[in-house]
């Protein structure tokens, strides 16, 4: 069975400082990995997707994530946080032919 | 291209009633998935439909059902509502292909409150 752990339920950063949101997954096979973001009262928006083409994946709005198989991690980073980045972030793991499994989410707060 | 459209956006029902939620996928998308989001349980997969057939199912009771029409629009039905069914119900669509590989595009959700 596959599962996702997001190590921090809440991360708080100051505007202009780096963001690190951690994600570890458990899967028997090579999974597809995604990061989605959810702003208040909105649906989920895809930030980026990993499907084994490259270990460093660049997404929208300056976010990127690095796949590390040895650590079973897929951490999300951004060099400089913006106020508009405040939202809930979900790490998602999926195996071919199976449904998405969402992590519990990390709420990102950005302080002025 | 229009995004995924869910109607209604908000719904208030009482215990024991039934409810039907609607989802119109992005044009050309044939796969529609439904999720339940609650503060306690997070995002949980309900079921996925592809070409009018249920292809995957999550671990929810039989009170939760769905269907997909020939134009890929989908409906989700919950019968005999319970207080615990209060949640944000999200619909997602994706293109042809095997589930789990394709990007899912989400609607804004239907917020259901059961009183």
PDB file of C-alpha atoms in Angstrom:
ATOM      1  CA  UNK A   1       0.000   0.000   0.000  1.00  0.00           C
ATOM      2  CA  UNK A   2       1.124   3.511  -0.614  1.00  0.00           C
ATOM      3  CA  UNK A   3       1.073   6.326   1.917  1.00  0.00           C
ATOM      4  CA  UNK A   4       2.248   9.893   2.330  1.00  0.00           C
ATOM      5  CA  UNK A   5       3.629  11.681   5.372  1.00  0.00           C
ATOM      6  CA  UNK A   6       3.909  15.429   5.564  1.00  0.00           C
ATOM      7  CA  UNK A   7       6.129  16.049   8.515  1.00  0.00           C
ATOM      8  CA  UNK A   8       4.865  19.496   9.422  1.00  0.00           C
ATOM      9  CA  UNK A   9       1.207  20.373   9.832  1.00  0.00           C
ATOM     10  CA  UNK A  10       2.061  24.076   9.919  1.00  0.00           C
ATOM     11  CA  UNK A  11       5.050  26.055   8.638  1.00  0.00           C
ATOM     12  CA  UNK A  12       5.500  29.744   9.210  1.00  0.00           C
ATOM     13  CA  UNK A  13       8.054  31.852   7.302  1.00  0.00           C
ATOM     14  CA  UNK A  14       8.743  35.523   6.786  1.00  0.00           C
ATOM     15  CA  UNK A  15       8.162  37.072   3.390  1.00  0.00           C
ATOM     16  CA  UNK A  16      11.313  36.858   1.279  1.00  0.00           C
ATOM     17  CA  UNK A  17      12.776  33.868   3.146  1.00  0.00           C
ATOM     18  CA  UNK A  18      13.031  30.297   1.804  1.00  0.00           C
ATOM     19  CA  UNK A  19      10.228  27.782   2.061  1.00  0.00           C
ATOM     20  CA  UNK A  20      10.693  24.070   2.765  1.00  0.00           C
ATOM     21  CA  UNK A  21       7.704  21.741   2.988  1.00  0.00           C
ATOM     22  CA  UNK A  22       8.602  18.149   3.684  1.00  0.00           C
ATOM     23  CA  UNK A  23       7.042  15.033   2.225  1.00  0.00           C
ATOM     24  CA  UNK A  24       7.948  11.385   2.609  1.00  0.00           C
ATOM     25  CA  UNK A  25       6.184   8.579   0.829  1.00  0.00           C
ATOM     26  CA  UNK A  26       5.864   4.865   1.106  1.00  0.00           C
ATOM     27  CA  UNK A  27       5.377   2.830  -2.042  1.00  0.00           C
ATOM     28  CA  UNK A  28       6.397  -0.584  -3.258  1.00  0.00           C
ATOM     29  CA  UNK A  29       7.044   0.608  -6.773  1.00  0.00           C
ATOM     30  CA  UNK A  30       8.134   3.778  -8.511  1.00  0.00           C
ATOM     31  CA  UNK A  31       5.286   6.159  -7.924  1.00  0.00           C
ATOM     32  CA  UNK A  32       4.139   9.352  -9.519  1.00  0.00           C
ATOM     33  CA  UNK A  33       4.398  12.240  -7.081  1.00  0.00           C
ATOM     34  CA  UNK A  34       2.583  15.553  -7.097  1.00  0.00           C
ATOM     35  CA  UNK A  35       2.305  18.719  -5.065  1.00  0.00           C
ATOM     36  CA  UNK A  36      -1.004  20.547  -5.018  1.00  0.00           C
ATOM     37  CA  UNK A  37      -1.897  23.838  -3.360  1.00  0.00           C
ATOM     38  CA  UNK A  38      -5.282  24.858  -1.970  1.00  0.00           C
ATOM     39  CA  UNK A  39      -6.112  28.458  -1.215  1.00  0.00           C
ATOM     40  CA  UNK A  40      -9.025  29.161   1.144  1.00  0.00           C
ATOM     41  CA  UNK A  41     -12.394  28.265  -0.344  1.00  0.00           C
ATOM     42  CA  UNK A  42     -10.772  27.180  -3.571  1.00  0.00           C
ATOM     43  CA  UNK A  43     -10.134  23.869  -5.280  1.00  0.00           C
ATOM     44  CA  UNK A  44      -6.699  22.308  -5.580  1.00  0.00           C
ATOM     45  CA  UNK A  45      -4.193  23.564  -8.096  1.00  0.00           C
ATOM     46  CA  UNK A  46      -1.280  21.503  -9.386  1.00  0.00           C
ATOM     47  CA  UNK A  47       2.138  22.926  -8.508  1.00  0.00           C
ATOM     48  CA  UNK A  48       4.318  20.225 -10.027  1.00  0.00           C
ATOM     49  CA  UNK A  49       4.544  16.565 -10.959  1.00  0.00           C
ATOM     50  CA  UNK A  50       7.298  13.947 -10.864  1.00  0.00           C
ATOM     51  CA  UNK A  51       7.155  10.912 -13.112  1.00  0.00           C
ATOM     52  CA  UNK A  52      10.792   9.719 -13.225  1.00  0.00           C
ATOM     53  CA  UNK A  53      12.019  11.954 -16.054  1.00  0.00           C
ATOM     54  CA  UNK A  54      14.204  14.131 -13.813  1.00  0.00           C
ATOM     55  CA  UNK A  55      14.775  14.170 -10.074  1.00  0.00           C
ATOM     56  CA  UNK A  56      14.512  17.958  -9.791  1.00  0.00           C
ATOM     57  CA  UNK A  57      11.112  19.152 -10.885  1.00  0.00           C
ATOM     58  CA  UNK A  58      10.252  22.780 -11.487  1.00  0.00           C
ATOM     59  CA  UNK A  59       6.707  23.933 -10.975  1.00  0.00           C
ATOM     60  CA  UNK A  60       4.668  27.069 -11.140  1.00  0.00           C
ATOM     61  CA  UNK A  61       5.184  30.232  -9.080  1.00  0.00           C
ATOM     62  CA  UNK A  62       8.860  29.489  -8.409  1.00  0.00           C
ATOM     63  CA  UNK A  63       8.310  26.203  -6.576  1.00  0.00           C
ATOM     64  CA  UNK A  64      10.422  23.134  -7.178  1.00  0.00           C
ATOM     65  CA  UNK A  65      10.770  19.694  -5.633  1.00  0.00           C
ATOM     66  CA  UNK A  66      13.512  17.107  -5.559  1.00  0.00           C
ATOM     67  CA  UNK A  67      12.834  13.399  -5.703  1.00  0.00           C
ATOM     68  CA  UNK A  68      15.236  11.380  -3.547  1.00  0.00           C
ATOM     69  CA  UNK A  69      14.594   7.685  -3.887  1.00  0.00           C
ATOM     70  CA  UNK A  70      17.079   6.679  -1.197  1.00  0.00           C
ATOM     71  CA  UNK A  71      15.255   8.878   1.310  1.00  0.00           C
ATOM     72  CA  UNK A  72      11.768   8.287  -0.163  1.00  0.00           C
ATOM     73  CA  UNK A  73      11.299  12.026  -0.026  1.00  0.00           C
ATOM     74  CA  UNK A  74       9.820  14.661  -2.290  1.00  0.00           C
ATOM     75  CA  UNK A  75      10.315  17.964  -0.475  1.00  0.00           C
ATOM     76  CA  UNK A  76       8.901  21.198  -1.884  1.00  0.00           C
ATOM     77  CA  UNK A  77      11.015  24.355  -1.853  1.00  0.00           C
ATOM     78  CA  UNK A  78      10.878  27.967  -2.929  1.00  0.00           C
ATOM     79  CA  UNK A  79      13.792  30.409  -2.591  1.00  0.00           C
ATOM     80  CA  UNK A  80      11.733  33.396  -1.513  1.00  0.00           C
ATOM     81  CA  UNK A  81       8.252  33.302  -0.006  1.00  0.00           C
ATOM     82  CA  UNK A  82       5.551  35.713  -1.098  1.00  0.00           C
ATOM     83  CA  UNK A  83       2.435  36.666   0.825  1.00  0.00           C
ATOM     84  CA  UNK A  84       0.326  35.026  -1.871  1.00  0.00           C
ATOM     85  CA  UNK A  85       1.963  31.662  -1.108  1.00  0.00           C
ATOM     86  CA  UNK A  86      -0.004  31.352   2.141  1.00  0.00           C
ATOM     87  CA  UNK A  87      -2.187  28.284   1.602  1.00  0.00           C
ATOM     88  CA  UNK A  88      -2.504  24.567   2.318  1.00  0.00           C
ATOM     89  CA  UNK A  89      -0.087  22.297   0.451  1.00  0.00           C
ATOM     90  CA  UNK A  90      -0.685  18.635  -0.268  1.00  0.00           C
ATOM     91  CA  UNK A  91       1.817  16.013  -1.311  1.00  0.00           C
ATOM     92  CA  UNK A  92       0.234  13.228  -3.375  1.00  0.00           C
ATOM     93  CA  UNK A  93       1.487   9.778  -4.328  1.00  0.00           C
ATOM     94  CA  UNK A  94       0.023   7.597  -6.988  1.00  0.00           C
ATOM     95  CA  UNK A  95       0.764   4.308  -8.636  1.00  0.00           C
ATOM     96  CA  UNK A  96      -0.168   3.498 -12.182  1.00  0.00           C
ATOM     97  CA  UNK A  97      -3.720   2.284 -12.255  1.00  0.00           C
ATOM     98  CA  UNK A  98      -4.471   3.357  -8.724  1.00  0.00           C
ATOM     99  CA  UNK A  99      -6.059   6.398  -7.221  1.00  0.00           C
ATOM    100  CA  UNK A 100      -4.352   9.389  -5.704  1.00  0.00           C
ATOM    101  CA  UNK A 101      -3.328   9.191  -2.050  1.00  0.00           C
ATOM    102  CA  UNK A 102      -3.098  12.590  -0.397  1.00  0.00           C
ATOM    103  CA  UNK A 103      -0.911  13.562   2.513  1.00  0.00           C
ATOM    104  CA  UNK A 104      -2.532  15.325   5.488  1.00  0.00           C
ATOM    105  CA  UNK A 105      -1.436  18.743   4.258  1.00  0.00           C
ATOM    106  CA  UNK A 106       0.882  21.497   5.479  1.00  0.00           C
ATOM    107  CA  UNK A 107      -0.501  24.926   6.151  1.00  0.00           C
ATOM    108  CA  UNK A 108       1.971  27.612   5.101  1.00  0.00           C
ATOM    109  CA  UNK A 109       1.778  31.008   6.764  1.00  0.00           C
ATOM    110  CA  UNK A 110       3.804  33.912   5.381  1.00  0.00           C
ATOM    111  CA  UNK A 111       4.511  36.753   7.785  1.00  0.00           C
ATOM    112  CA  UNK A 112       5.132  40.308   6.571  1.00  0.00           C
TER     113      UNK A 112
ATOM    114  CA  UNK B   1     -10.979  26.061 -21.987  1.00  0.00           C
ATOM    115  CA  UNK B   2     -13.380  26.087 -19.079  1.00  0.00           C
ATOM    116  CA  UNK B   3     -12.222  24.375 -15.895  1.00  0.00           C
ATOM    117  CA  UNK B   4     -13.962  21.759 -13.816  1.00  0.00           C
ATOM    118  CA  UNK B   5     -17.370  23.016 -12.726  1.00  0.00           C
ATOM    119  CA  UNK B   6     -19.134  21.772  -9.638  1.00  0.00           C
ATOM    120  CA  UNK B   7     -22.697  22.612  -8.681  1.00  0.00           C
ATOM    121  CA  UNK B   8     -24.026  23.656  -6.329  1.00  0.00           C
ATOM    122  CA  UNK B   9     -21.241  25.402  -4.408  1.00  0.00           C
ATOM    123  CA  UNK B  10     -23.057  25.193  -1.090  1.00  0.00           C
ATOM    124  CA  UNK B  11     -25.738  22.866   0.183  1.00  0.00           C
ATOM    125  CA  UNK B  12     -27.528  22.481   3.491  1.00  0.00           C
ATOM    126  CA  UNK B  13     -29.430  19.288   4.217  1.00  0.00           C
ATOM    127  CA  UNK B  14     -30.834  17.524   7.263  1.00  0.00           C
ATOM    128  CA  UNK B  15     -30.056  14.062   8.547  1.00  0.00           C
ATOM    129  CA  UNK B  16     -31.772  11.281   6.644  1.00  0.00           C
ATOM    130  CA  UNK B  17     -32.144  13.243   3.431  1.00  0.00           C
ATOM    131  CA  UNK B  18     -30.309  12.453   0.237  1.00  0.00           C
ATOM    132  CA  UNK B  19     -28.249  14.750  -1.949  1.00  0.00           C
ATOM    133  CA  UNK B  20     -26.913  14.823  -5.503  1.00  0.00           C
ATOM    134  CA  UNK B  21     -23.823  16.762  -6.488  1.00  0.00           C
ATOM    135  CA  UNK B  22     -22.845  17.509 -10.054  1.00  0.00           C
ATOM    136  CA  UNK B  23     -19.503  17.808 -11.810  1.00  0.00           C
ATOM    137  CA  UNK B  24     -18.737  18.905 -15.357  1.00  0.00           C
ATOM    138  CA  UNK B  25     -15.178  17.998 -16.349  1.00  0.00           C
ATOM    139  CA  UNK B  26     -12.849  19.890 -18.619  1.00  0.00           C
ATOM    140  CA  UNK B  27     -13.816  19.401 -22.238  1.00  0.00           C
ATOM    141  CA  UNK B  28     -12.159  16.280 -23.614  1.00  0.00           C
ATOM    142  CA  UNK B  29     -11.467  14.742 -20.223  1.00  0.00           C
ATOM    143  CA  UNK B  30     -12.990  11.326 -19.762  1.00  0.00           C
ATOM    144  CA  UNK B  31     -11.955  10.503 -16.214  1.00  0.00           C
ATOM    145  CA  UNK B  32     -13.757  12.015 -13.241  1.00  0.00           C
ATOM    146  CA  UNK B  33     -12.790  11.377  -9.624  1.00  0.00           C
ATOM    147  CA  UNK B  34     -14.546  12.405  -6.437  1.00  0.00           C
ATOM    148  CA  UNK B  35     -12.967  13.220  -3.084  1.00  0.00           C
ATOM    149  CA  UNK B  36     -14.255  14.073   0.361  1.00  0.00           C
ATOM    150  CA  UNK B  37     -12.320  16.658   2.381  1.00  0.00           C
ATOM    151  CA  UNK B  38     -12.852  17.061   6.128  1.00  0.00           C
ATOM    152  CA  UNK B  39     -10.674  18.639   8.834  1.00  0.00           C
ATOM    153  CA  UNK B  40     -10.329  15.328  10.635  1.00  0.00           C
ATOM    154  CA  UNK B  41      -9.784  12.882   7.804  1.00  0.00           C
ATOM    155  CA  UNK B  42      -8.230  15.139   5.185  1.00  0.00           C
ATOM    156  CA  UNK B  43      -8.720  14.329   1.517  1.00  0.00           C
ATOM    157  CA  UNK B  44     -10.133  10.892   0.875  1.00  0.00           C
ATOM    158  CA  UNK B  45     -10.791   9.258  -2.465  1.00  0.00           C
ATOM    159  CA  UNK B  46     -14.394   8.257  -3.089  1.00  0.00           C
ATOM    160  CA  UNK B  47     -14.466   6.831  -6.616  1.00  0.00           C
ATOM    161  CA  UNK B  48     -13.347   7.355 -10.182  1.00  0.00           C
ATOM    162  CA  UNK B  49     -15.338   7.029 -13.384  1.00  0.00           C
ATOM    163  CA  UNK B  50     -13.973   6.555 -16.867  1.00  0.00           C
ATOM    164  CA  UNK B  51     -16.161   6.197 -19.949  1.00  0.00           C
ATOM    165  CA  UNK B  52     -19.286   5.776 -17.820  1.00  0.00           C
ATOM    166  CA  UNK B  53     -17.775   2.932 -15.784  1.00  0.00           C
ATOM    167  CA  UNK B  54     -16.587   3.015 -12.216  1.00  0.00           C
ATOM    168  CA  UNK B  55     -12.889   2.188 -12.443  1.00  0.00           C
ATOM    169  CA  UNK B  56     -11.734   2.664  -8.849  1.00  0.00           C
ATOM    170  CA  UNK B  57     -13.495   2.895  -5.534  1.00  0.00           C
ATOM    171  CA  UNK B  58     -12.390   4.129  -2.144  1.00  0.00           C
ATOM    172  CA  UNK B  59     -13.389   2.857   1.256  1.00  0.00           C
ATOM    173  CA  UNK B  60     -16.772   4.508   1.736  1.00  0.00           C
ATOM    174  CA  UNK B  61     -20.135   2.950   2.598  1.00  0.00           C
ATOM    175  CA  UNK B  62     -22.671   2.097  -0.066  1.00  0.00           C
ATOM    176  CA  UNK B  63     -24.634   5.262   0.766  1.00  0.00           C
ATOM    177  CA  UNK B  64     -22.119   7.022  -1.457  1.00  0.00           C
ATOM    178  CA  UNK B  65     -22.652   6.341  -5.127  1.00  0.00           C
ATOM    179  CA  UNK B  66     -21.929   7.971  -8.417  1.00  0.00           C
ATOM    180  CA  UNK B  67     -22.424   7.774 -12.107  1.00  0.00           C
ATOM    181  CA  UNK B  68     -21.044   9.231 -15.286  1.00  0.00           C
ATOM    182  CA  UNK B  69     -22.927  10.194 -18.405  1.00  0.00           C
ATOM    183  CA  UNK B  70     -21.925   9.825 -22.019  1.00  0.00           C
ATOM    184  CA  UNK B  71     -20.749  13.453 -22.118  1.00  0.00           C
ATOM    185  CA  UNK B  72     -18.410  12.672 -19.163  1.00  0.00           C
ATOM    186  CA  UNK B  73     -20.413  14.755 -16.717  1.00  0.00           C
ATOM    187  CA  UNK B  74     -20.662  13.022 -13.383  1.00  0.00           C
ATOM    188  CA  UNK B  75     -22.978  13.022 -10.411  1.00  0.00           C
ATOM    189  CA  UNK B  76     -22.406  11.864  -6.890  1.00  0.00           C
ATOM    190  CA  UNK B  77     -25.257  10.819  -4.632  1.00  0.00           C
ATOM    191  CA  UNK B  78     -25.298  10.406  -0.883  1.00  0.00           C
ATOM    192  CA  UNK B  79     -28.363   8.761   0.621  1.00  0.00           C
ATOM    193  CA  UNK B  80     -29.535   8.801   4.232  1.00  0.00           C
ATOM    194  CA  UNK B  81     -27.262  11.676   5.178  1.00  0.00           C
ATOM    195  CA  UNK B  82     -25.416  11.606   8.488  1.00  0.00           C
ATOM    196  CA  UNK B  83     -23.878  14.490  10.402  1.00  0.00           C
ATOM    197  CA  UNK B  84     -20.445  13.116   9.567  1.00  0.00           C
ATOM    198  CA  UNK B  85     -21.084  13.581   5.855  1.00  0.00           C
ATOM    199  CA  UNK B  86     -20.600  17.315   6.285  1.00  0.00           C
ATOM    200  CA  UNK B  87     -17.573  18.048   4.141  1.00  0.00           C
ATOM    201  CA  UNK B  88     -16.166  19.697   1.061  1.00  0.00           C
ATOM    202  CA  UNK B  89     -16.695  17.377  -1.893  1.00  0.00           C
ATOM    203  CA  UNK B  90     -14.184  17.848  -4.662  1.00  0.00           C
ATOM    204  CA  UNK B  91     -14.383  16.618  -8.198  1.00  0.00           C
ATOM    205  CA  UNK B  92     -11.344  16.221 -10.434  1.00  0.00           C
ATOM    206  CA  UNK B  93     -11.019  15.421 -14.097  1.00  0.00           C
ATOM    207  CA  UNK B  94      -8.140  14.112 -16.173  1.00  0.00           C
ATOM    208  CA  UNK B  95      -7.494  13.065 -19.722  1.00  0.00           C
ATOM    209  CA  UNK B  96      -7.571   9.553 -21.141  1.00  0.00           C
ATOM    210  CA  UNK B  97      -5.027   7.203 -19.792  1.00  0.00           C
ATOM    211  CA  UNK B  98      -4.448   5.198 -16.742  1.00  0.00           C
ATOM    212  CA  UNK B  99      -5.505   6.732 -13.507  1.00  0.00           C
ATOM    213  CA  UNK B 100      -2.641   7.810 -11.289  1.00  0.00           C
ATOM    214  CA  UNK B 101      -0.433   8.948 -14.149  1.00  0.00           C
ATOM    215  CA  UNK B 102      -2.330  11.940 -15.358  1.00  0.00           C
ATOM    216  CA  UNK B 103      -2.648  15.335 -13.790  1.00  0.00           C
ATOM    217  CA  UNK B 104      -5.974  15.829 -12.099  1.00  0.00           C
ATOM    218  CA  UNK B 105      -7.677  19.195 -12.399  1.00  0.00           C
ATOM    219  CA  UNK B 106      -9.933  20.067  -9.510  1.00  0.00           C
ATOM    220  CA  UNK B 107     -13.144  22.009  -9.238  1.00  0.00           C
ATOM    221  CA  UNK B 108     -13.836  24.481  -6.451  1.00  0.00           C
ATOM    222  CA  UNK B 109     -15.925  21.929  -4.597  1.00  0.00           C
ATOM    223  CA  UNK B 110     -19.378  21.647  -3.100  1.00  0.00           C
ATOM    224  CA  UNK B 111     -19.579  22.413   0.596  1.00  0.00           C
ATOM    225  CA  UNK B 112     -22.228  20.158   2.149  1.00  0.00           C
ATOM    226  CA  UNK B 113     -23.539  20.857   5.630  1.00  0.00           C
ATOM    227  CA  UNK B 114     -25.747  18.257   7.280  1.00  0.00           C
ATOM    228  CA  UNK B 115     -27.853  19.520  10.197  1.00  0.00           C
TER     229      UNK B 115
END
